[in-house]
Amino acid sequence: MDRILVLLKPDAIQRGFCGEIIGRLEKRGLKIIAMKMLHMDRDLARKHYAAHTEKAFFQGLIDFITSSPLVALVVEGQNAIESVRSTMGATDPQHASSGTIRGDMAQSVGQNLIHGSDSKEAAATEINLFFSNEEIMDYQRELDRWVIES
Ligand code: DAT
Ligand code: MG
């Protein structure tokens, strides 16, 4: 099982898409093991997006992600990183396939609704930035035997 940090970005909350986006992840069979709403400060934003520090869009990205509250989740599943990222769609919604979250609901690369960690290493680092161990739930779902082949 893999874990991934997912953020429903400020545009997702402002547009009222939390339920739709979380529903798509749940329908995919992924399991939510932590969730909270918070307003990111610039310090946390810079740590979370440290890999992009040198990019031309970095300041705009920090301004956007700190502009309004967001929802952070830890999602678990078989190949959770690949599953979530394929459900998200390409970074630029103009290039995202329809059927994906970004392809169906977004227009702009700077307002693309959702973040998902891109590797197991990034996921471990990002989950630690947002959640303590006590906030991550350890529980069984009866339906998992209908989702994940043993
Ligand atoms: P992803 O969110 O698909 O993992 P990323 O890690 O390459 O994409 O970039 C992080 C975020 O930065 C992305 O969700 C939106 C923003 N971003 C990326 N490329 C951009 C660009 N060319 N112009 C403006 N914002 C960009
Ligand atoms: Mg990324």
Short mmCIF file of N, CA and C and ligand atoms in Angstrom, two decimals:
data_model
loop_
_atom_site.label_atom_id
_atom_site.label_comp_id
_atom_site.label_asym_id
_atom_site.label_seq_id
_atom_site.Cartn_x
_atom_site.Cartn_y
_atom_site.Cartn_z
N MET A 1 0.83 -1.21 0.00
CA MET A 1 0.00 0.00 0.00
C MET A 1 0.86 1.26 0.00
N ASP A 2 0.48 2.21 -0.81
CA ASP A 2 1.18 3.50 -0.83
C ASP A 2 0.30 4.57 -0.21
N ARG A 3 0.96 5.63 0.22
CA ARG A 3 0.25 6.81 0.71
C ARG A 3 0.64 8.02 -0.12
N ILE A 4 -0.28 8.97 -0.21
CA ILE A 4 -0.03 10.19 -0.98
C ILE A 4 -0.68 11.36 -0.25
N LEU A 5 0.00 12.52 -0.27
CA LEU A 5 -0.64 13.74 0.22
C LEU A 5 -1.43 14.36 -0.92
N VAL A 6 -2.68 14.65 -0.65
CA VAL A 6 -3.56 15.33 -1.62
C VAL A 6 -3.96 16.67 -1.01
N LEU A 7 -3.90 17.72 -1.81
CA LEU A 7 -4.46 19.02 -1.40
C LEU A 7 -5.59 19.38 -2.35
N LEU A 8 -6.75 19.73 -1.79
CA LEU A 8 -7.81 20.37 -2.56
C LEU A 8 -7.51 21.86 -2.44
N LYS A 9 -7.02 22.43 -3.53
CA LYS A 9 -6.44 23.77 -3.50
C LYS A 9 -7.53 24.82 -3.28
N PRO A 10 -7.11 26.08 -2.99
CA PRO A 10 -8.10 27.12 -2.69
C PRO A 10 -9.20 27.26 -3.75
N ASP A 11 -8.87 27.07 -5.02
CA ASP A 11 -9.91 27.19 -6.06
C ASP A 11 -10.96 26.09 -5.93
N ALA A 12 -10.56 24.90 -5.47
CA ALA A 12 -11.51 23.79 -5.30
C ALA A 12 -12.52 24.12 -4.19
N ILE A 13 -12.02 24.72 -3.10
CA ILE A 13 -12.92 25.08 -2.00
C ILE A 13 -13.82 26.24 -2.43
N GLN A 14 -13.22 27.26 -3.06
CA GLN A 14 -14.00 28.43 -3.48
C GLN A 14 -15.10 28.05 -4.48
N ARG A 15 -14.81 27.06 -5.33
CA ARG A 15 -15.77 26.68 -6.36
C ARG A 15 -16.75 25.60 -5.88
N GLY A 16 -16.57 25.15 -4.64
CA GLY A 16 -17.51 24.17 -4.08
C GLY A 16 -17.33 22.77 -4.65
N PHE A 17 -16.08 22.38 -4.93
CA PHE A 17 -15.80 21.09 -5.56
C PHE A 17 -15.22 20.04 -4.63
N CYS A 18 -15.21 20.33 -3.31
CA CYS A 18 -14.62 19.33 -2.39
C CYS A 18 -15.30 17.99 -2.53
N GLY A 19 -16.62 17.99 -2.45
CA GLY A 19 -17.36 16.73 -2.50
C GLY A 19 -17.12 15.99 -3.81
N GLU A 20 -17.16 16.73 -4.92
CA GLU A 20 -16.94 16.12 -6.24
C GLU A 20 -15.56 15.48 -6.34
N ILE A 21 -14.55 16.21 -5.87
CA ILE A 21 -13.17 15.70 -6.03
C ILE A 21 -12.92 14.53 -5.08
N ILE A 22 -13.35 14.67 -3.82
CA ILE A 22 -13.17 13.56 -2.87
C ILE A 22 -13.98 12.36 -3.36
N GLY A 23 -15.17 12.61 -3.90
CA GLY A 23 -15.99 11.51 -4.42
C GLY A 23 -15.29 10.75 -5.53
N ARG A 24 -14.59 11.47 -6.39
CA ARG A 24 -13.87 10.78 -7.48
C ARG A 24 -12.76 9.89 -6.93
N LEU A 25 -12.06 10.38 -5.89
CA LEU A 25 -11.00 9.57 -5.29
C LEU A 25 -11.60 8.35 -4.59
N GLU A 26 -12.73 8.55 -3.89
CA GLU A 26 -13.38 7.42 -3.22
C GLU A 26 -13.88 6.40 -4.23
N LYS A 27 -14.48 6.89 -5.31
CA LYS A 27 -14.98 5.95 -6.34
C LYS A 27 -13.85 5.14 -6.94
N ARG A 28 -12.68 5.74 -7.03
CA ARG A 28 -11.51 5.02 -7.57
C ARG A 28 -11.11 3.87 -6.64
N GLY A 29 -11.65 3.86 -5.43
CA GLY A 29 -11.36 2.80 -4.47
C GLY A 29 -10.31 3.20 -3.45
N LEU A 30 -9.86 4.46 -3.54
CA LEU A 30 -8.83 4.93 -2.61
C LEU A 30 -9.43 5.18 -1.23
N LYS A 31 -8.60 5.05 -0.22
CA LYS A 31 -9.05 5.14 1.17
C LYS A 31 -8.48 6.40 1.82
N ILE A 32 -9.37 7.22 2.39
CA ILE A 32 -8.94 8.43 3.10
C ILE A 32 -8.52 8.02 4.50
N ILE A 33 -7.27 8.36 4.87
CA ILE A 33 -6.81 8.01 6.22
C ILE A 33 -6.49 9.24 7.07
N ALA A 34 -6.59 10.44 6.48
CA ALA A 34 -6.46 11.69 7.25
C ALA A 34 -7.04 12.81 6.41
N MET A 35 -7.62 13.82 7.11
CA MET A 35 -8.20 14.96 6.38
C MET A 35 -8.36 16.14 7.32
N LYS A 36 -8.01 17.33 6.84
CA LYS A 36 -8.21 18.57 7.62
C LYS A 36 -8.28 19.78 6.70
N MET A 37 -8.94 20.84 7.21
CA MET A 37 -8.96 22.12 6.51
C MET A 37 -7.98 23.05 7.19
N LEU A 38 -7.22 23.78 6.39
CA LEU A 38 -6.29 24.75 6.96
C LEU A 38 -6.03 25.86 5.95
N HIS A 39 -5.51 26.96 6.48
CA HIS A 39 -5.08 28.07 5.62
C HIS A 39 -3.56 28.05 5.66
N MET A 40 -2.93 27.65 4.57
CA MET A 40 -1.47 27.53 4.56
C MET A 40 -0.82 28.90 4.74
N ASP A 41 0.24 28.95 5.57
CA ASP A 41 1.01 30.19 5.63
C ASP A 41 2.18 30.08 4.65
N ARG A 42 2.87 31.19 4.43
CA ARG A 42 3.90 31.21 3.38
C ARG A 42 5.07 30.30 3.72
N ASP A 43 5.34 30.14 5.01
CA ASP A 43 6.45 29.28 5.42
C ASP A 43 6.16 27.82 5.03
N LEU A 44 4.96 27.35 5.36
CA LEU A 44 4.58 25.99 4.98
C LEU A 44 4.52 25.85 3.46
N ALA A 45 4.01 26.86 2.78
CA ALA A 45 3.90 26.81 1.31
C ALA A 45 5.29 26.69 0.68
N ARG A 46 6.25 27.46 1.18
CA ARG A 46 7.60 27.40 0.61
C ARG A 46 8.23 26.03 0.86
N LYS A 47 7.96 25.45 2.03
CA LYS A 47 8.51 24.10 2.30
C LYS A 47 7.85 23.07 1.38
N HIS A 48 6.52 23.17 1.27
CA HIS A 48 5.79 22.19 0.46
C HIS A 48 6.23 22.25 -1.01
N TYR A 49 6.46 23.45 -1.53
CA TYR A 49 6.83 23.60 -2.93
C TYR A 49 8.33 23.88 -3.10
N ALA A 50 9.16 23.39 -2.17
CA ALA A 50 10.61 23.67 -2.19
C ALA A 50 11.24 23.27 -3.53
N ALA A 51 10.75 22.21 -4.15
CA ALA A 51 11.33 21.74 -5.41
C ALA A 51 11.17 22.76 -6.53
N HIS A 52 10.25 23.72 -6.35
CA HIS A 52 9.95 24.69 -7.42
C HIS A 52 10.52 26.08 -7.13
N THR A 53 11.37 26.17 -6.10
CA THR A 53 11.85 27.48 -5.66
C THR A 53 12.41 28.34 -6.80
N GLU A 54 13.12 27.71 -7.71
CA GLU A 54 13.80 28.48 -8.77
C GLU A 54 12.90 28.77 -9.98
N LYS A 55 11.69 28.22 -9.99
CA LYS A 55 10.83 28.38 -11.16
C LYS A 55 10.26 29.80 -11.25
N ALA A 56 10.01 30.24 -12.46
CA ALA A 56 9.47 31.59 -12.68
C ALA A 56 8.10 31.75 -12.04
N PHE A 57 7.34 30.66 -11.94
CA PHE A 57 5.97 30.74 -11.41
C PHE A 57 5.91 30.58 -9.89
N PHE A 58 7.09 30.48 -9.23
CA PHE A 58 7.09 30.14 -7.80
C PHE A 58 6.31 31.15 -6.95
N GLN A 59 6.57 32.44 -7.13
CA GLN A 59 5.89 33.45 -6.29
C GLN A 59 4.37 33.39 -6.48
N GLY A 60 3.95 33.26 -7.73
CA GLY A 60 2.52 33.15 -8.03
C GLY A 60 1.91 31.92 -7.39
N LEU A 61 2.66 30.83 -7.40
CA LEU A 61 2.20 29.58 -6.79
C LEU A 61 2.02 29.75 -5.28
N ILE A 62 2.99 30.40 -4.64
CA ILE A 62 2.90 30.63 -3.19
C ILE A 62 1.74 31.58 -2.87
N ASP A 63 1.59 32.64 -3.69
CA ASP A 63 0.47 33.58 -3.48
C ASP A 63 -0.87 32.84 -3.58
N PHE A 64 -0.99 31.99 -4.59
CA PHE A 64 -2.25 31.27 -4.82
C PHE A 64 -2.56 30.28 -3.70
N ILE A 65 -1.58 29.48 -3.33
CA ILE A 65 -1.86 28.38 -2.38
C ILE A 65 -2.12 28.92 -0.97
N THR A 66 -1.66 30.17 -0.70
CA THR A 66 -1.89 30.79 0.61
C THR A 66 -3.06 31.78 0.57
N SER A 67 -3.78 31.86 -0.54
CA SER A 67 -4.78 32.91 -0.73
C SER A 67 -6.09 32.65 0.00
N SER A 68 -6.35 31.41 0.37
CA SER A 68 -7.65 31.01 0.90
C SER A 68 -7.50 29.60 1.47
N PRO A 69 -8.40 29.16 2.33
CA PRO A 69 -8.23 27.83 2.94
C PRO A 69 -8.23 26.69 1.91
N LEU A 70 -7.63 25.60 2.33
CA LEU A 70 -7.62 24.39 1.49
C LEU A 70 -7.89 23.17 2.36
N VAL A 71 -8.07 22.05 1.73
CA VAL A 71 -8.28 20.79 2.44
C VAL A 71 -7.12 19.86 2.11
N ALA A 72 -6.51 19.32 3.16
CA ALA A 72 -5.40 18.38 3.00
C ALA A 72 -5.88 16.98 3.39
N LEU A 73 -5.46 16.00 2.62
CA LEU A 73 -5.83 14.61 2.89
C LEU A 73 -4.60 13.71 2.74
N VAL A 74 -4.60 12.62 3.48
CA VAL A 74 -3.71 11.51 3.17
C VAL A 74 -4.59 10.39 2.62
N VAL A 75 -4.20 9.89 1.47
CA VAL A 75 -4.98 8.87 0.78
C VAL A 75 -4.09 7.64 0.63
N GLU A 76 -4.68 6.47 0.87
CA GLU A 76 -3.94 5.22 0.81
C GLU A 76 -4.56 4.31 -0.22
N GLY A 77 -3.74 3.52 -0.87
CA GLY A 77 -4.26 2.55 -1.82
C GLY A 77 -3.13 1.84 -2.54
N GLN A 78 -3.53 0.84 -3.35
CA GLN A 78 -2.55 0.15 -4.17
C GLN A 78 -2.07 1.14 -5.23
N ASN A 79 -0.78 1.35 -5.31
CA ASN A 79 -0.25 2.35 -6.26
C ASN A 79 -1.00 3.67 -6.14
N ALA A 80 -1.16 4.14 -4.91
CA ALA A 80 -1.97 5.35 -4.66
C ALA A 80 -1.44 6.56 -5.42
N ILE A 81 -0.12 6.66 -5.56
CA ILE A 81 0.44 7.85 -6.21
C ILE A 81 0.02 7.86 -7.69
N GLU A 82 0.20 6.73 -8.36
CA GLU A 82 -0.18 6.64 -9.77
C GLU A 82 -1.70 6.77 -9.92
N SER A 83 -2.46 6.13 -9.02
CA SER A 83 -3.92 6.19 -9.11
C SER A 83 -4.43 7.62 -8.95
N VAL A 84 -3.91 8.32 -7.93
CA VAL A 84 -4.38 9.69 -7.71
C VAL A 84 -3.95 10.59 -8.85
N ARG A 85 -2.69 10.47 -9.27
CA ARG A 85 -2.20 11.40 -10.29
C ARG A 85 -2.88 11.17 -11.64
N SER A 86 -3.22 9.93 -11.96
CA SER A 86 -3.95 9.71 -13.22
C SER A 86 -5.39 10.21 -13.11
N THR A 87 -5.96 10.17 -11.91
CA THR A 87 -7.30 10.71 -11.69
C THR A 87 -7.29 12.25 -11.72
N MET A 88 -6.17 12.86 -11.28
CA MET A 88 -6.01 14.32 -11.34
C MET A 88 -5.93 14.83 -12.76
N GLY A 89 -5.15 14.15 -13.60
CA GLY A 89 -4.89 14.62 -14.96
C GLY A 89 -3.64 15.48 -15.03
N ALA A 90 -3.27 15.87 -16.26
CA ALA A 90 -2.03 16.60 -16.49
C ALA A 90 -2.03 17.93 -15.74
N THR A 91 -0.82 18.40 -15.40
CA THR A 91 -0.65 19.65 -14.63
C THR A 91 -1.40 20.81 -15.27
N ASP A 92 -1.24 20.96 -16.59
CA ASP A 92 -1.94 22.04 -17.31
C ASP A 92 -3.31 21.52 -17.76
N PRO A 93 -4.37 22.05 -17.19
CA PRO A 93 -5.72 21.54 -17.54
C PRO A 93 -6.01 21.58 -19.03
N GLN A 94 -5.33 22.48 -19.76
CA GLN A 94 -5.55 22.54 -21.22
C GLN A 94 -5.07 21.26 -21.90
N HIS A 95 -4.16 20.54 -21.23
CA HIS A 95 -3.62 19.29 -21.78
C HIS A 95 -4.13 18.06 -21.04
N ALA A 96 -5.01 18.27 -20.07
CA ALA A 96 -5.52 17.14 -19.27
C ALA A 96 -6.66 16.45 -20.02
N SER A 97 -6.67 15.14 -20.01
CA SER A 97 -7.72 14.38 -20.69
C SER A 97 -9.06 14.62 -20.01
N SER A 98 -10.12 14.61 -20.81
CA SER A 98 -11.43 14.67 -20.18
C SER A 98 -11.64 13.34 -19.45
N GLY A 99 -12.41 13.41 -18.38
CA GLY A 99 -12.52 12.25 -17.50
C GLY A 99 -11.62 12.42 -16.28
N THR A 100 -10.63 13.30 -16.38
CA THR A 100 -9.79 13.60 -15.21
C THR A 100 -10.35 14.83 -14.49
N ILE A 101 -9.93 15.01 -13.24
CA ILE A 101 -10.42 16.14 -12.44
C ILE A 101 -10.05 17.46 -13.12
N ARG A 102 -8.77 17.60 -13.49
CA ARG A 102 -8.34 18.85 -14.13
C ARG A 102 -8.94 19.00 -15.52
N GLY A 103 -9.03 17.89 -16.25
CA GLY A 103 -9.57 17.95 -17.61
C GLY A 103 -11.05 18.27 -17.64
N ASP A 104 -11.75 17.90 -16.60
CA ASP A 104 -13.21 18.13 -16.57
C ASP A 104 -13.59 19.45 -15.92
N MET A 105 -12.75 19.98 -15.02
CA MET A 105 -13.22 21.07 -14.16
C MET A 105 -12.32 22.30 -14.11
N ALA A 106 -11.18 22.30 -14.82
CA ALA A 106 -10.25 23.43 -14.69
C ALA A 106 -9.82 23.94 -16.06
N GLN A 107 -9.29 25.16 -16.05
CA GLN A 107 -8.84 25.83 -17.28
C GLN A 107 -7.38 26.25 -17.23
N SER A 108 -6.86 26.62 -16.04
CA SER A 108 -5.57 27.29 -15.95
C SER A 108 -4.57 26.48 -15.13
N VAL A 109 -3.32 26.48 -15.58
CA VAL A 109 -2.29 25.71 -14.87
C VAL A 109 -2.09 26.22 -13.44
N GLY A 110 -2.28 27.52 -13.25
CA GLY A 110 -2.10 28.09 -11.91
C GLY A 110 -3.30 27.92 -11.00
N GLN A 111 -4.39 27.38 -11.54
CA GLN A 111 -5.60 27.13 -10.75
C GLN A 111 -6.15 25.77 -11.17
N ASN A 112 -5.36 24.73 -10.81
CA ASN A 112 -5.67 23.38 -11.31
C ASN A 112 -6.24 22.45 -10.24
N LEU A 113 -6.82 23.02 -9.22
CA LEU A 113 -7.72 22.35 -8.26
C LEU A 113 -7.09 21.41 -7.25
N ILE A 114 -6.08 20.63 -7.64
CA ILE A 114 -5.65 19.52 -6.78
C ILE A 114 -4.14 19.34 -6.85
N HIS A 115 -3.56 18.99 -5.71
CA HIS A 115 -2.16 18.59 -5.64
C HIS A 115 -2.11 17.13 -5.23
N GLY A 116 -1.17 16.39 -5.81
CA GLY A 116 -0.86 15.03 -5.35
C GLY A 116 0.63 14.81 -5.42
N SER A 117 1.21 14.25 -4.36
CA SER A 117 2.66 14.00 -4.34
C SER A 117 3.06 13.16 -5.55
N ASP A 118 4.29 13.41 -6.06
CA ASP A 118 4.69 12.74 -7.30
C ASP A 118 5.62 11.54 -7.12
N SER A 119 5.99 11.20 -5.87
CA SER A 119 6.84 10.03 -5.62
C SER A 119 6.63 9.60 -4.17
N LYS A 120 7.09 8.39 -3.85
CA LYS A 120 6.96 7.92 -2.46
C LYS A 120 7.77 8.81 -1.52
N GLU A 121 8.94 9.26 -1.98
CA GLU A 121 9.79 10.12 -1.14
C GLU A 121 9.10 11.46 -0.89
N ALA A 122 8.56 12.05 -1.96
CA ALA A 122 7.86 13.33 -1.81
C ALA A 122 6.64 13.15 -0.91
N ALA A 123 5.93 12.04 -1.07
CA ALA A 123 4.73 11.80 -0.26
C ALA A 123 5.09 11.75 1.22
N ALA A 124 6.16 11.03 1.56
CA ALA A 124 6.56 10.92 2.97
C ALA A 124 6.89 12.30 3.54
N THR A 125 7.65 13.09 2.78
CA THR A 125 8.03 14.43 3.23
C THR A 125 6.80 15.32 3.39
N GLU A 126 5.92 15.30 2.38
CA GLU A 126 4.76 16.19 2.38
C GLU A 126 3.75 15.79 3.47
N ILE A 127 3.54 14.49 3.66
CA ILE A 127 2.60 14.04 4.71
C ILE A 127 3.09 14.55 6.07
N ASN A 128 4.40 14.48 6.29
CA ASN A 128 4.96 14.96 7.56
C ASN A 128 4.80 16.46 7.76
N LEU A 129 4.76 17.22 6.66
CA LEU A 129 4.58 18.67 6.77
C LEU A 129 3.17 19.01 7.26
N PHE A 130 2.19 18.19 6.88
CA PHE A 130 0.78 18.53 7.14
C PHE A 130 0.15 17.76 8.29
N PHE A 131 0.65 16.57 8.60
CA PHE A 131 -0.04 15.71 9.57
C PHE A 131 0.94 15.12 10.57
N SER A 132 0.48 15.03 11.84
CA SER A 132 1.21 14.27 12.84
C SER A 132 0.80 12.80 12.71
N ASN A 133 1.56 11.91 13.29
CA ASN A 133 1.22 10.48 13.23
C ASN A 133 -0.14 10.21 13.84
N GLU A 134 -0.50 10.96 14.90
CA GLU A 134 -1.79 10.73 15.58
C GLU A 134 -2.97 11.12 14.69
N GLU A 135 -2.76 11.98 13.74
CA GLU A 135 -3.85 12.43 12.86
C GLU A 135 -4.10 11.46 11.70
N ILE A 136 -3.25 10.47 11.55
CA ILE A 136 -3.40 9.50 10.46
C ILE A 136 -4.07 8.24 11.01
N MET A 137 -5.22 7.90 10.46
CA MET A 137 -6.06 6.85 11.02
C MET A 137 -5.66 5.48 10.48
N ASP A 138 -5.62 4.53 11.41
CA ASP A 138 -5.32 3.14 11.06
C ASP A 138 -6.63 2.36 11.20
N TYR A 139 -7.27 2.02 10.11
CA TYR A 139 -8.55 1.30 10.19
C TYR A 139 -8.74 0.41 8.96
N GLN A 140 -9.56 -0.58 9.14
CA GLN A 140 -9.87 -1.52 8.04
C GLN A 140 -11.17 -1.11 7.38
N ARG A 141 -11.28 -1.31 6.09
CA ARG A 141 -12.55 -1.12 5.39
C ARG A 141 -13.01 -2.47 4.86
N GLU A 142 -14.23 -2.83 5.21
CA GLU A 142 -14.76 -4.12 4.74
C GLU A 142 -14.78 -4.19 3.22
N LEU A 143 -15.02 -3.03 2.58
CA LEU A 143 -15.18 -3.08 1.12
C LEU A 143 -13.87 -3.30 0.38
N ASP A 144 -12.74 -3.20 1.08
CA ASP A 144 -11.47 -3.33 0.36
C ASP A 144 -11.30 -4.69 -0.31
N ARG A 145 -11.97 -5.72 0.21
CA ARG A 145 -11.85 -7.02 -0.45
C ARG A 145 -12.59 -7.04 -1.77
N TRP A 146 -13.46 -6.04 -1.99
CA TRP A 146 -14.16 -5.93 -3.26
C TRP A 146 -13.45 -4.96 -4.21
N VAL A 147 -12.40 -4.32 -3.70
CA VAL A 147 -11.67 -3.33 -4.50
C VAL A 147 -10.28 -3.84 -4.86
N ILE A 148 -9.63 -4.50 -3.89
CA ILE A 148 -8.25 -4.92 -4.08
C ILE A 148 -8.20 -6.45 -4.07
N GLU A 149 -7.78 -7.03 -5.19
CA GLU A 149 -7.68 -8.49 -5.28
C GLU A 149 -6.60 -9.00 -4.34
N SER A 150 -6.89 -10.08 -3.62
CA SER A 150 -5.85 -10.63 -2.73
C SER A 150 -4.98 -11.62 -3.48
P1 DAT B 1 1.67 18.89 -10.43
O1 DAT B 1 0.79 19.74 -9.53
O2 DAT B 1 0.89 18.29 -11.58
O3 DAT B 1 2.49 17.88 -9.68
P2 DAT B 1 4.13 20.45 -10.71
O4 DAT B 1 4.64 19.75 -9.49
O5 DAT B 1 5.02 20.42 -11.91
O6 DAT B 1 2.69 19.90 -11.14
O7 DAT B 1 3.85 21.97 -10.37
C1 DAT B 1 3.29 22.34 -9.12
C2 DAT B 1 2.24 23.39 -9.36
O8 DAT B 1 2.87 24.58 -9.85
C3 DAT B 1 1.20 23.02 -10.42
O9 DAT B 1 0.15 22.25 -9.88
C4 DAT B 1 0.73 24.38 -10.85
C5 DAT B 1 2.00 25.22 -10.76
N1 DAT B 1 2.66 25.28 -12.07
C6 DAT B 1 3.36 24.30 -12.68
N2 DAT B 1 3.83 24.69 -13.87
C7 DAT B 1 3.39 25.97 -14.03
C8 DAT B 1 3.53 26.94 -15.06
N3 DAT B 1 4.19 26.68 -16.17
N4 DAT B 1 2.93 28.15 -14.86
C9 DAT B 1 2.24 28.43 -13.74
N5 DAT B 1 2.09 27.55 -12.72
C10 DAT B 1 2.66 26.35 -12.87
MG MG B 2 4.04 18.19 -8.32
#
